[in-house]
Coordinates of C-alpha atoms and ligand atoms in Angstrom, one line a residue:
M1 CA -205.9 48.5 140.4
S2 CA -206.9 47.0 137.1
I3 CA -209.3 44.1 137.0
L4 CA -207.0 42.0 134.9
K5 CA -204.0 40.3 136.4
N6 CA -200.6 41.9 135.9
N7 CA -199.4 39.0 133.8
F8 CA -202.5 39.1 131.5
L9 CA -201.3 38.0 128.1
W10 CA -202.2 40.9 125.7
G11 CA -201.3 40.3 122.1
G12 CA -202.3 39.3 118.7
A13 CA -202.6 36.2 116.6
I14 CA -201.6 35.0 113.1
A15 CA -201.3 31.7 111.4
A16 CA -198.5 30.4 109.1
N17 CA -200.8 29.4 106.3
Q18 CA -202.1 33.0 106.0
S19 CA -199.0 35.0 106.7
E20 CA -195.7 33.3 105.8
G21 CA -195.8 33.0 102.1
A22 CA -192.5 31.5 100.8
Y23 CA -194.7 28.5 99.9
N24 CA -192.1 26.5 98.1
V25 CA -189.0 27.9 99.7
N26 CA -186.3 25.9 101.5
G27 CA -188.0 22.6 101.2
K28 CA -191.5 23.4 102.2
G29 CA -194.2 21.1 100.9
L30 CA -197.7 22.3 99.8
S31 CA -200.2 23.4 102.4
L32 CA -203.9 22.9 101.9
V33 CA -204.4 26.6 101.2
D34 CA -201.7 26.7 98.6
L35 CA -204.2 25.3 96.1
L36 CA -207.0 27.9 96.9
P37 CA -207.6 31.0 94.9
A38 CA -209.1 34.3 96.2
G39 CA -212.5 35.8 96.1
E40 CA -215.6 34.1 94.5
D41 CA -213.4 31.4 92.9
R42 CA -212.4 30.2 96.3
K43 CA -215.8 28.9 97.3
E44 CA -215.8 25.8 95.2
P45 CA -212.4 24.3 96.1
L46 CA -212.9 25.3 99.7
F47 CA -216.3 23.8 100.2
N48 CA -216.3 21.2 97.4
P49 CA -212.7 20.3 96.9
S50 CA -213.3 17.0 95.1
I51 CA -214.3 19.2 92.1
G52 CA -212.7 22.6 92.8
L53 CA -209.2 21.4 93.5
N54 CA -208.9 20.0 90.0
K55 CA -209.1 23.5 88.5
K56 CA -206.2 25.8 87.8
F57 CA -206.3 29.4 88.9
D58 CA -204.3 32.5 87.9
F59 CA -203.5 33.6 91.4
Y60 CA -203.0 31.8 94.8
P61 CA -202.8 34.4 97.6
S62 CA -200.9 32.1 100.1
H63 CA -197.9 31.7 97.8
E64 CA -196.5 35.1 98.9
S65 CA -199.1 36.2 101.4
I66 CA -197.6 39.0 103.4
D67 CA -194.3 37.3 103.3
F68 CA -193.9 37.1 107.0
Y69 CA -191.2 34.5 106.2
H70 CA -188.9 37.4 105.2
H71 CA -190.5 40.2 107.2
Y72 CA -190.8 38.6 110.7
E73 CA -188.1 40.8 112.3
E74 CA -189.8 44.0 111.2
D75 CA -193.2 42.7 112.2
I76 CA -192.3 41.4 115.6
K77 CA -190.6 44.7 116.3
L78 CA -193.9 46.5 115.5
F79 CA -195.8 44.1 117.8
S80 CA -193.3 44.9 120.5
E81 CA -193.8 48.6 119.9
M82 CA -197.5 48.0 120.6
G83 CA -196.5 46.4 123.9
F84 CA -197.4 42.8 123.0
K85 CA -196.9 40.4 125.8
A86 CA -197.8 37.4 123.6
L87 CA -198.0 36.4 120.0
R88 CA -200.1 33.5 118.9
L89 CA -198.6 31.9 115.8
S90 CA -198.7 28.6 114.1
I91 CA -196.1 26.3 112.7
S92 CA -196.4 25.2 109.1
W93 CA -196.5 21.4 109.3
P94 CA -195.5 21.0 105.6
R95 CA -192.6 23.3 106.2
L96 CA -191.2 20.7 108.6
F97 CA -192.7 17.6 107.0
P98 CA -193.2 18.5 103.3
N99 CA -195.2 15.4 102.5
G100 CA -196.3 14.7 106.0
D101 CA -195.0 11.1 106.2
E102 CA -191.3 11.7 106.4
I103 CA -189.3 10.3 109.3
E104 CA -187.0 13.2 109.8
P105 CA -188.0 16.9 109.7
N106 CA -186.8 19.5 107.2
Q107 CA -183.9 21.2 109.0
E108 CA -184.3 24.5 107.0
G109 CA -187.9 24.6 108.3
L110 CA -186.7 24.2 111.9
E111 CA -184.1 26.9 111.4
F112 CA -186.8 29.4 110.4
Y113 CA -188.8 28.8 113.6
D114 CA -185.5 29.0 115.7
K115 CA -185.2 32.5 114.4
I116 CA -188.8 33.3 115.1
F117 CA -188.5 32.2 118.7
D118 CA -185.1 34.0 119.1
T119 CA -186.8 37.2 117.9
L120 CA -189.8 36.8 120.2
E121 CA -187.4 36.2 123.2
K122 CA -185.4 39.3 122.3
Y123 CA -188.6 41.4 122.7
N124 CA -190.0 39.4 125.7
I125 CA -193.0 38.2 123.8
E126 CA -194.5 34.9 124.9
P127 CA -195.2 32.6 122.0
I128 CA -198.5 30.8 121.9
V129 CA -198.1 28.0 119.3
T130 CA -200.8 26.4 117.3
I131 CA -199.4 23.0 116.1
N132 CA -202.0 22.6 113.3
H133 CA -203.8 25.7 112.1
F134 CA -205.6 24.5 108.9
D135 CA -202.2 23.2 107.8
T136 CA -202.3 19.4 107.3
P137 CA -199.7 18.7 104.5
Y138 CA -201.6 18.6 101.2
N139 CA -200.0 15.3 100.2
L140 CA -201.8 13.6 103.1
A141 CA -205.1 15.1 101.9
E142 CA -204.6 13.9 98.4
K143 CA -203.2 10.4 99.2
L144 CA -205.1 9.5 102.4
N145 CA -208.1 11.8 102.6
G146 CA -206.4 13.6 105.4
W147 CA -207.5 12.9 109.0
Y148 CA -210.0 10.3 107.9
D149 CA -207.0 7.9 107.8
R150 CA -205.8 6.8 111.2
K151 CA -202.2 7.1 110.0
L152 CA -202.5 10.8 110.5
I153 CA -202.3 10.3 114.3
E154 CA -198.8 8.8 113.9
Y155 CA -197.7 11.5 111.5
Y156 CA -199.0 14.3 113.7
V157 CA -197.5 12.8 116.8
R158 CA -194.1 12.6 115.1
Y159 CA -194.4 16.2 114.1
A160 CA -195.5 17.4 117.5
T161 CA -192.7 15.4 119.2
V162 CA -190.1 17.2 117.1
L163 CA -191.7 20.5 118.2
F164 CA -191.8 19.7 121.9
K165 CA -188.2 18.4 121.9
R166 CA -186.9 21.5 120.1
Y167 CA -189.0 24.2 121.6
G168 CA -190.5 22.6 124.7
Q169 CA -188.2 24.6 127.0
R170 CA -189.0 28.0 125.4
V171 CA -192.6 27.7 124.5
K172 CA -195.1 27.2 127.4
Y173 CA -198.5 27.5 125.7
W174 CA -199.4 25.0 122.9
I175 CA -202.7 24.6 121.1
T176 CA -203.0 21.2 119.4
H177 CA -205.6 22.0 116.6
N178 CA -207.0 25.3 115.6
E179 CA -210.9 25.5 115.8
I180 CA -211.3 21.7 116.0
N181 CA -215.1 22.0 115.3
M182 CA -214.3 23.7 112.0
I183 CA -213.9 20.2 110.6
L184 CA -217.7 20.1 110.4
H185 CA -218.0 23.4 108.5
I186 CA -214.9 23.5 106.3
P187 CA -213.7 19.9 106.3
Y188 CA -211.0 20.6 103.7
I189 CA -208.9 23.0 105.7
G190 CA -210.1 21.6 109.1
G191 CA -209.1 18.1 108.4
G192 CA -207.5 17.8 105.0
L193 CA -210.7 16.0 103.9
I194 CA -211.7 15.8 100.3
I195 CA -215.3 14.7 100.5
K196 CA -217.4 13.7 97.4
D197 CA -221.1 14.3 97.2
S198 CA -221.7 10.5 97.2
D199 CA -219.6 10.0 100.4
D200 CA -221.1 9.6 103.9
K201 CA -220.1 13.1 105.0
N202 CA -220.9 12.8 108.7
Q203 CA -219.2 9.5 109.1
I204 CA -216.0 10.9 107.5
M205 CA -216.0 14.2 109.5
Y206 CA -216.6 12.7 112.9
Q207 CA -214.2 9.8 112.3
A208 CA -211.5 12.3 111.3
A209 CA -212.3 14.4 114.3
H210 CA -211.9 11.3 116.5
H211 CA -208.4 10.9 115.1
Q212 CA -207.6 14.5 115.8
L213 CA -208.8 14.1 119.4
V214 CA -206.7 11.0 120.0
A215 CA -203.7 12.8 118.4
S216 CA -204.2 15.8 120.6
S217 CA -204.2 13.6 123.7
L218 CA -201.1 11.7 122.6
A219 CA -199.3 14.9 122.0
T220 CA -200.3 16.1 125.4
K221 CA -198.8 13.0 127.0
I222 CA -195.5 13.5 125.1
A223 CA -195.4 17.2 125.9
K224 CA -195.7 16.6 129.6
E225 CA -193.0 13.9 129.5
I226 CA -190.7 16.4 127.9
N227 CA -191.6 19.3 130.1
P228 CA -194.3 19.1 132.8
E229 CA -194.6 22.9 132.8
I230 CA -196.0 22.9 129.3
Q231 CA -199.7 24.0 129.1
I232 CA -201.8 22.4 126.4
G233 CA -205.0 24.0 125.1
C234 CA -207.8 22.9 122.9
M235 CA -209.3 25.5 120.5
L236 CA -212.9 26.1 119.6
A237 CA -214.6 28.3 117.0
A238 CA -217.0 29.6 119.6
G239 CA -220.0 31.8 119.7
E240 CA -223.1 31.0 121.7
V241 CA -226.1 29.8 119.7
Y242 CA -229.2 31.8 120.7
P243 CA -232.8 30.5 120.3
N244 CA -234.7 32.5 117.6
T245 CA -237.6 33.0 120.0
C246 CA -238.6 31.8 123.5
H247 CA -240.6 29.0 121.8
P248 CA -239.4 25.8 123.6
D249 CA -238.6 24.2 120.2
D250 CA -236.3 27.0 119.4
V251 CA -234.6 26.7 122.8
M252 CA -234.1 22.9 122.3
A253 CA -232.7 23.6 118.7
A254 CA -230.2 26.1 120.1
L255 CA -229.1 23.6 122.8
S256 CA -228.5 21.0 120.1
K257 CA -226.5 23.4 118.0
N258 CA -224.4 24.4 120.9
R259 CA -223.7 20.8 121.6
E260 CA -222.5 20.4 118.0
Q261 CA -219.7 22.7 118.8
Y262 CA -219.0 21.7 122.4
I263 CA -218.8 17.9 121.6
F264 CA -215.1 18.0 120.8
I265 CA -214.3 20.3 123.7
D266 CA -216.3 18.0 126.0
V267 CA -213.9 15.2 125.0
Q268 CA -210.7 17.4 125.3
A269 CA -211.7 19.0 128.6
R270 CA -213.5 16.2 130.4
G271 CA -211.9 13.2 128.8
E272 CA -214.8 11.4 127.3
Y273 CA -217.5 11.7 124.7
P274 CA -220.6 13.3 126.4
S275 CA -223.7 11.3 127.1
Y276 CA -225.7 13.1 124.4
S277 CA -223.2 12.0 121.7
K278 CA -224.7 8.4 121.6
R279 CA -228.1 9.6 120.3
M280 CA -226.5 12.3 118.2
F281 CA -224.3 9.8 116.4
K282 CA -227.1 7.4 116.0
E283 CA -229.3 10.0 114.4
L284 CA -226.5 11.1 112.1
G285 CA -225.7 7.5 111.2
V286 CA -222.2 7.9 112.6
N287 CA -220.4 4.8 113.7
L288 CA -217.1 5.7 115.3
E289 CA -214.3 3.3 114.8
K290 CA -212.1 3.3 117.9
Q291 CA -209.1 1.3 118.8
S292 CA -208.6 -0.2 122.2
G293 CA -206.8 2.3 124.2
D294 CA -208.4 5.3 122.6
D295 CA -210.8 5.9 125.4
E296 CA -208.1 5.6 128.1
I297 CA -205.8 8.1 126.2
L298 CA -208.6 10.6 125.9
K299 CA -209.5 10.2 129.6
T300 CA -205.9 10.5 130.9
Y301 CA -204.6 13.4 128.8
T302 CA -207.1 16.2 128.9
V303 CA -206.2 19.9 128.2
D304 CA -204.9 22.4 130.7
F305 CA -206.8 25.4 129.2
I306 CA -209.5 26.2 126.8
S307 CA -208.9 28.6 124.0
F308 CA -211.3 29.9 121.5
S309 CA -212.1 32.3 118.7
Y310 CA -215.1 34.6 119.0
Y311 CA -216.4 36.6 116.1
S312 CA -220.2 36.5 116.6
S313 CA -223.1 34.7 118.3
R314 CA -225.4 32.6 116.2
L315 CA -229.1 32.1 116.0
E316 CA -231.1 28.9 115.5
S317 CA -234.8 28.0 115.1
G318 CA -236.6 24.8 115.9
D319 CA -238.8 25.4 112.8
T320 CA -237.2 23.8 109.7
E321 CA -239.0 26.3 107.4
I322 CA -237.6 29.3 109.3
N323 CA -234.1 27.7 109.4
Q324 CA -234.2 27.8 105.6
N325 CA -233.5 31.5 105.8
K326 CA -230.1 30.9 107.4
G327 CA -227.3 32.7 105.8
N328 CA -223.8 31.3 105.6
A329 CA -221.8 34.5 106.0
N330 CA -219.0 33.0 108.1
A331 CA -219.1 29.3 107.5
F332 CA -221.5 28.8 110.3
A333 CA -225.1 28.9 109.1
S334 CA -227.1 31.3 111.2
L335 CA -230.3 33.2 111.1
K336 CA -230.1 37.0 111.1
N337 CA -230.4 38.5 114.5
P338 CA -232.5 41.7 114.2
Y339 CA -230.8 43.3 117.2
L340 CA -227.3 43.1 115.7
E341 CA -225.4 45.0 113.1
A342 CA -223.1 43.2 110.6
S343 CA -219.7 43.8 109.0
N344 CA -219.3 44.3 105.2
W345 CA -218.8 40.5 105.0
G346 CA -222.1 39.9 106.8
W347 CA -220.6 38.8 110.1
Q348 CA -222.9 39.9 112.9
I349 CA -221.4 42.0 115.7
D350 CA -222.3 41.0 119.3
P351 CA -220.0 42.1 122.1
V352 CA -222.3 40.9 124.8
G353 CA -222.2 37.5 123.1
L354 CA -218.5 37.4 124.1
R355 CA -219.4 37.7 127.8
V356 CA -222.1 35.1 127.4
T357 CA -219.7 32.7 125.6
L358 CA -217.0 33.2 128.2
N359 CA -219.4 32.5 131.0
Q360 CA -221.0 29.5 129.3
I361 CA -217.6 27.9 128.5
Y362 CA -216.3 28.4 132.0
D363 CA -219.5 27.1 133.6
R364 CA -219.2 24.0 131.5
Y365 CA -215.5 23.2 132.1
Q366 CA -214.0 25.2 135.0
K367 CA -210.6 25.5 133.3
P368 CA -208.7 28.7 132.5
L369 CA -209.8 30.3 129.3
F370 CA -207.9 32.1 126.6
I371 CA -209.4 34.3 123.9
V372 CA -207.0 33.6 121.0
E373 CA -209.0 35.2 118.2
N374 CA -211.4 38.1 118.0
G375 CA -211.6 41.1 115.7
L376 CA -213.2 42.8 112.8
G377 CA -212.4 42.1 109.1
E378 CA -213.0 45.3 107.2
I379 CA -212.0 47.5 104.3
D380 CA -209.3 50.1 105.2
E381 CA -208.4 53.2 103.2
V382 CA -205.0 54.7 103.3
N383 CA -205.1 58.5 103.4
N384 CA -202.7 60.7 101.4
D385 CA -200.6 61.3 104.5
N386 CA -200.3 57.5 105.0
T387 CA -202.7 57.4 108.0
I388 CA -205.5 54.9 108.3
N389 CA -208.5 55.9 110.4
D390 CA -210.0 52.6 111.4
R391 CA -212.3 53.9 114.1
Y392 CA -214.8 51.1 113.3
R393 CA -212.2 48.5 114.3
I394 CA -211.4 50.4 117.5
K395 CA -215.0 50.5 118.4
Y396 CA -215.5 46.8 117.7
L397 CA -212.5 45.9 119.9
S398 CA -213.3 48.4 122.6
E399 CA -216.8 47.0 123.0
H400 CA -215.6 43.4 123.0
L401 CA -212.8 44.1 125.5
N402 CA -215.3 45.8 127.7
Q403 CA -217.5 42.7 127.8
M404 CA -214.4 40.5 128.3
I405 CA -213.6 42.5 131.4
E406 CA -217.3 42.1 132.6
A407 CA -216.8 38.3 132.2
V408 CA -213.6 38.5 134.3
K409 CA -215.6 40.3 136.9
D410 CA -218.2 37.5 136.7
G411 CA -215.4 35.2 137.9
V412 CA -214.0 33.8 134.6
P413 CA -210.3 33.1 134.9
L414 CA -208.8 34.4 131.7
I415 CA -205.1 33.9 130.6
G416 CA -205.1 36.4 127.8
Y417 CA -206.4 38.0 124.7
T418 CA -204.8 37.8 121.3
S419 CA -206.7 39.6 118.6
W420 CA -206.9 38.0 115.2
G421 CA -204.8 39.1 112.3
C422 CA -202.9 41.8 114.4
I423 CA -201.1 42.5 111.1
D424 CA -203.2 42.2 107.9
I425 CA -203.1 38.7 106.5
V426 CA -204.9 36.6 103.9
S427 CA -208.4 35.8 104.9
A428 CA -209.0 32.1 105.5
G429 CA -212.6 32.1 104.2
S430 CA -212.3 34.4 101.2
G431 CA -208.6 34.5 100.4
E432 CA -208.8 38.3 100.1
M433 CA -206.3 40.8 101.5
K434 CA -209.1 43.4 101.4
K435 CA -210.7 41.8 104.5
R436 CA -208.3 43.3 107.0
Y437 CA -208.1 42.7 110.7
G438 CA -204.8 44.3 111.6
F439 CA -203.4 47.1 113.7
I440 CA -200.7 47.1 111.0
Y441 CA -201.7 47.7 107.4
V442 CA -199.9 45.7 104.7
D443 CA -199.7 47.2 101.2
R444 CA -201.0 44.3 99.1
D445 CA -204.2 43.9 97.3
N446 CA -206.5 41.0 96.3
Q447 CA -204.5 40.4 93.1
G448 CA -201.2 40.3 94.9
N449 CA -200.1 43.8 93.9
G450 CA -198.4 46.1 96.3
T451 CA -195.1 47.0 98.0
L452 CA -195.7 44.8 101.2
N453 CA -194.9 48.0 103.2
R454 CA -196.2 48.0 106.7
I455 CA -198.2 51.0 108.0
R456 CA -199.5 51.7 111.5
K457 CA -203.2 52.2 111.7
D458 CA -205.0 54.4 114.3
S459 CA -205.9 51.2 116.1
F460 CA -202.2 50.5 116.5
Y461 CA -201.9 53.5 118.9
W462 CA -205.2 52.7 120.6
Y463 CA -204.2 49.1 121.3
Q464 CA -200.8 50.3 122.6
K465 CA -202.7 52.4 125.2
V466 CA -205.0 49.5 126.1
I467 CA -202.1 47.3 126.8
K468 CA -200.2 49.9 128.7
T469 CA -203.2 50.5 131.0
N470 CA -203.9 46.8 131.3
G471 CA -207.3 47.3 129.8
E472 CA -208.3 50.1 132.2
D473 CA -208.5 52.7 129.4
L474 CA -210.6 51.4 126.5
S475 CA -211.7 54.9 125.4
F476 CA -211.6 56.1 121.9
Ligands
P53_1 P1 -211.6 35.0 107.8 C1 -215.2 31.2 109.8 C2 -215.9 31.5 111.0 C3 -215.2 31.6 112.2 C4 -213.9 31.4 112.2 O1 -211.8 34.3 109.2 C5 -213.2 31.1 111.1 C6 -213.8 31.0 109.9 C7 -213.1 30.7 108.6 O2 -213.3 31.6 107.7 O3 -211.9 30.9 111.1 C8 -211.0 31.6 112.0 O4 -210.2 35.0 107.5 C9 -209.6 31.0 111.7 C10 -208.7 32.0 111.1 C11 -209.5 33.0 110.2 C12 -210.4 33.8 111.1 O5 -211.3 33.0 111.8 O6 -212.4 34.1 106.9 O7 -209.0 30.4 112.8 O8 -207.7 31.2 110.4 O9 -208.6 33.8 109.4 C13 -211.1 34.9 110.3 O10 -212.2 36.4 107.9

């Protein structure tokens, strides 16, 4: 008897903005990432878009990406060969609403997703759909400063309603926004926000997040009216923040950092801003503008499950001088944990942190959890005989799955596990292809050269075995 339930949703995860390509095909409008280059050049437009977006670059990795738009049949077939029970994917908002403010959706966009869901059905793969994965139409970022404008609620609800009406009978699991707390770390892709140095950054980010929260609740209301069976999830970029030492100031600092990520999930899971938010907003100088009815909507339409990404734990000190040594390897500033190793991109590796995080989140909310992202971005080499020995990835995944199962033994109800970038895709943070997460290799480099051929890595066969044994055999 395996520990995990028989209907445990094993699978992988991708996002439209990092996989589809076909960026201007069949009526699609510009996505936020379509203006971002790869490598070192990406940092400025990503983190300082008011300056960086005005620059022209030679190469934009999202324009073709791995061309999932034209390869989806082959790719889904490969997922099925691994035994996937689920695929988390996102819908490109600007493929359906090119400028974001249209009344009617782009039919050609819908027809593409019809075919995706047909193909998933053919292989008995359950779709997990993220409605907004870093994919607010660029036009709304440029014209309205994205989610800072309350009109975004209306546009999002219109878009989500189209999705629920068309796919609400065939898609059960929906995630309203990817990594909602990412708006505090990369506000451009999180919220379509173009913030200037002279702007009141905190006010803009938290106000925009409030609009996303209200939009998420309104979407939940509509989804349930269309099909009460639909399950709606929130999504957190998770990773427990540890105190740097047992000094009480460090413990308090870690608690505050954890609250900075949980604040949005507190709203989505419990239906109201937490008690600590009052002081927090006051100290940040944030004055949320709410409309009458917002609080009631948030209270009434909470989420059914909590999904999250987990790549690493984080480390925080109560001492401002020590905190100056924080690195920014993965968009979350963190001290270096001396007990952990790190990837080539400096992301610290902490399997036990996944068990800690699962337990913390469940203790806090008592709702079913879903790990919808986890994995290792690394450099892969193709051998002469077309094999790829990615033992480092297998080790990472095996150790994380082992801790995931420990958490289930601890009593955490877990719906499933979809590993990130199950096929190599463009990195969100760096725009590189070289940072690969997949079980399936895609022949394409950082400059966009390559055949786009798909190759099974060693991890492909390993994950196939894991799924087949429902997580009983994690050996490698
Ligand atoms: P990349 C940073 C830290 C944690 C999660 O990231 C993050 C990021 C953004 O870089 O985002 C999620 O591709 C996100 C995915 C993203 C994935 O992590 O930078 O939901 O879109 O690709 C991995 O290595």
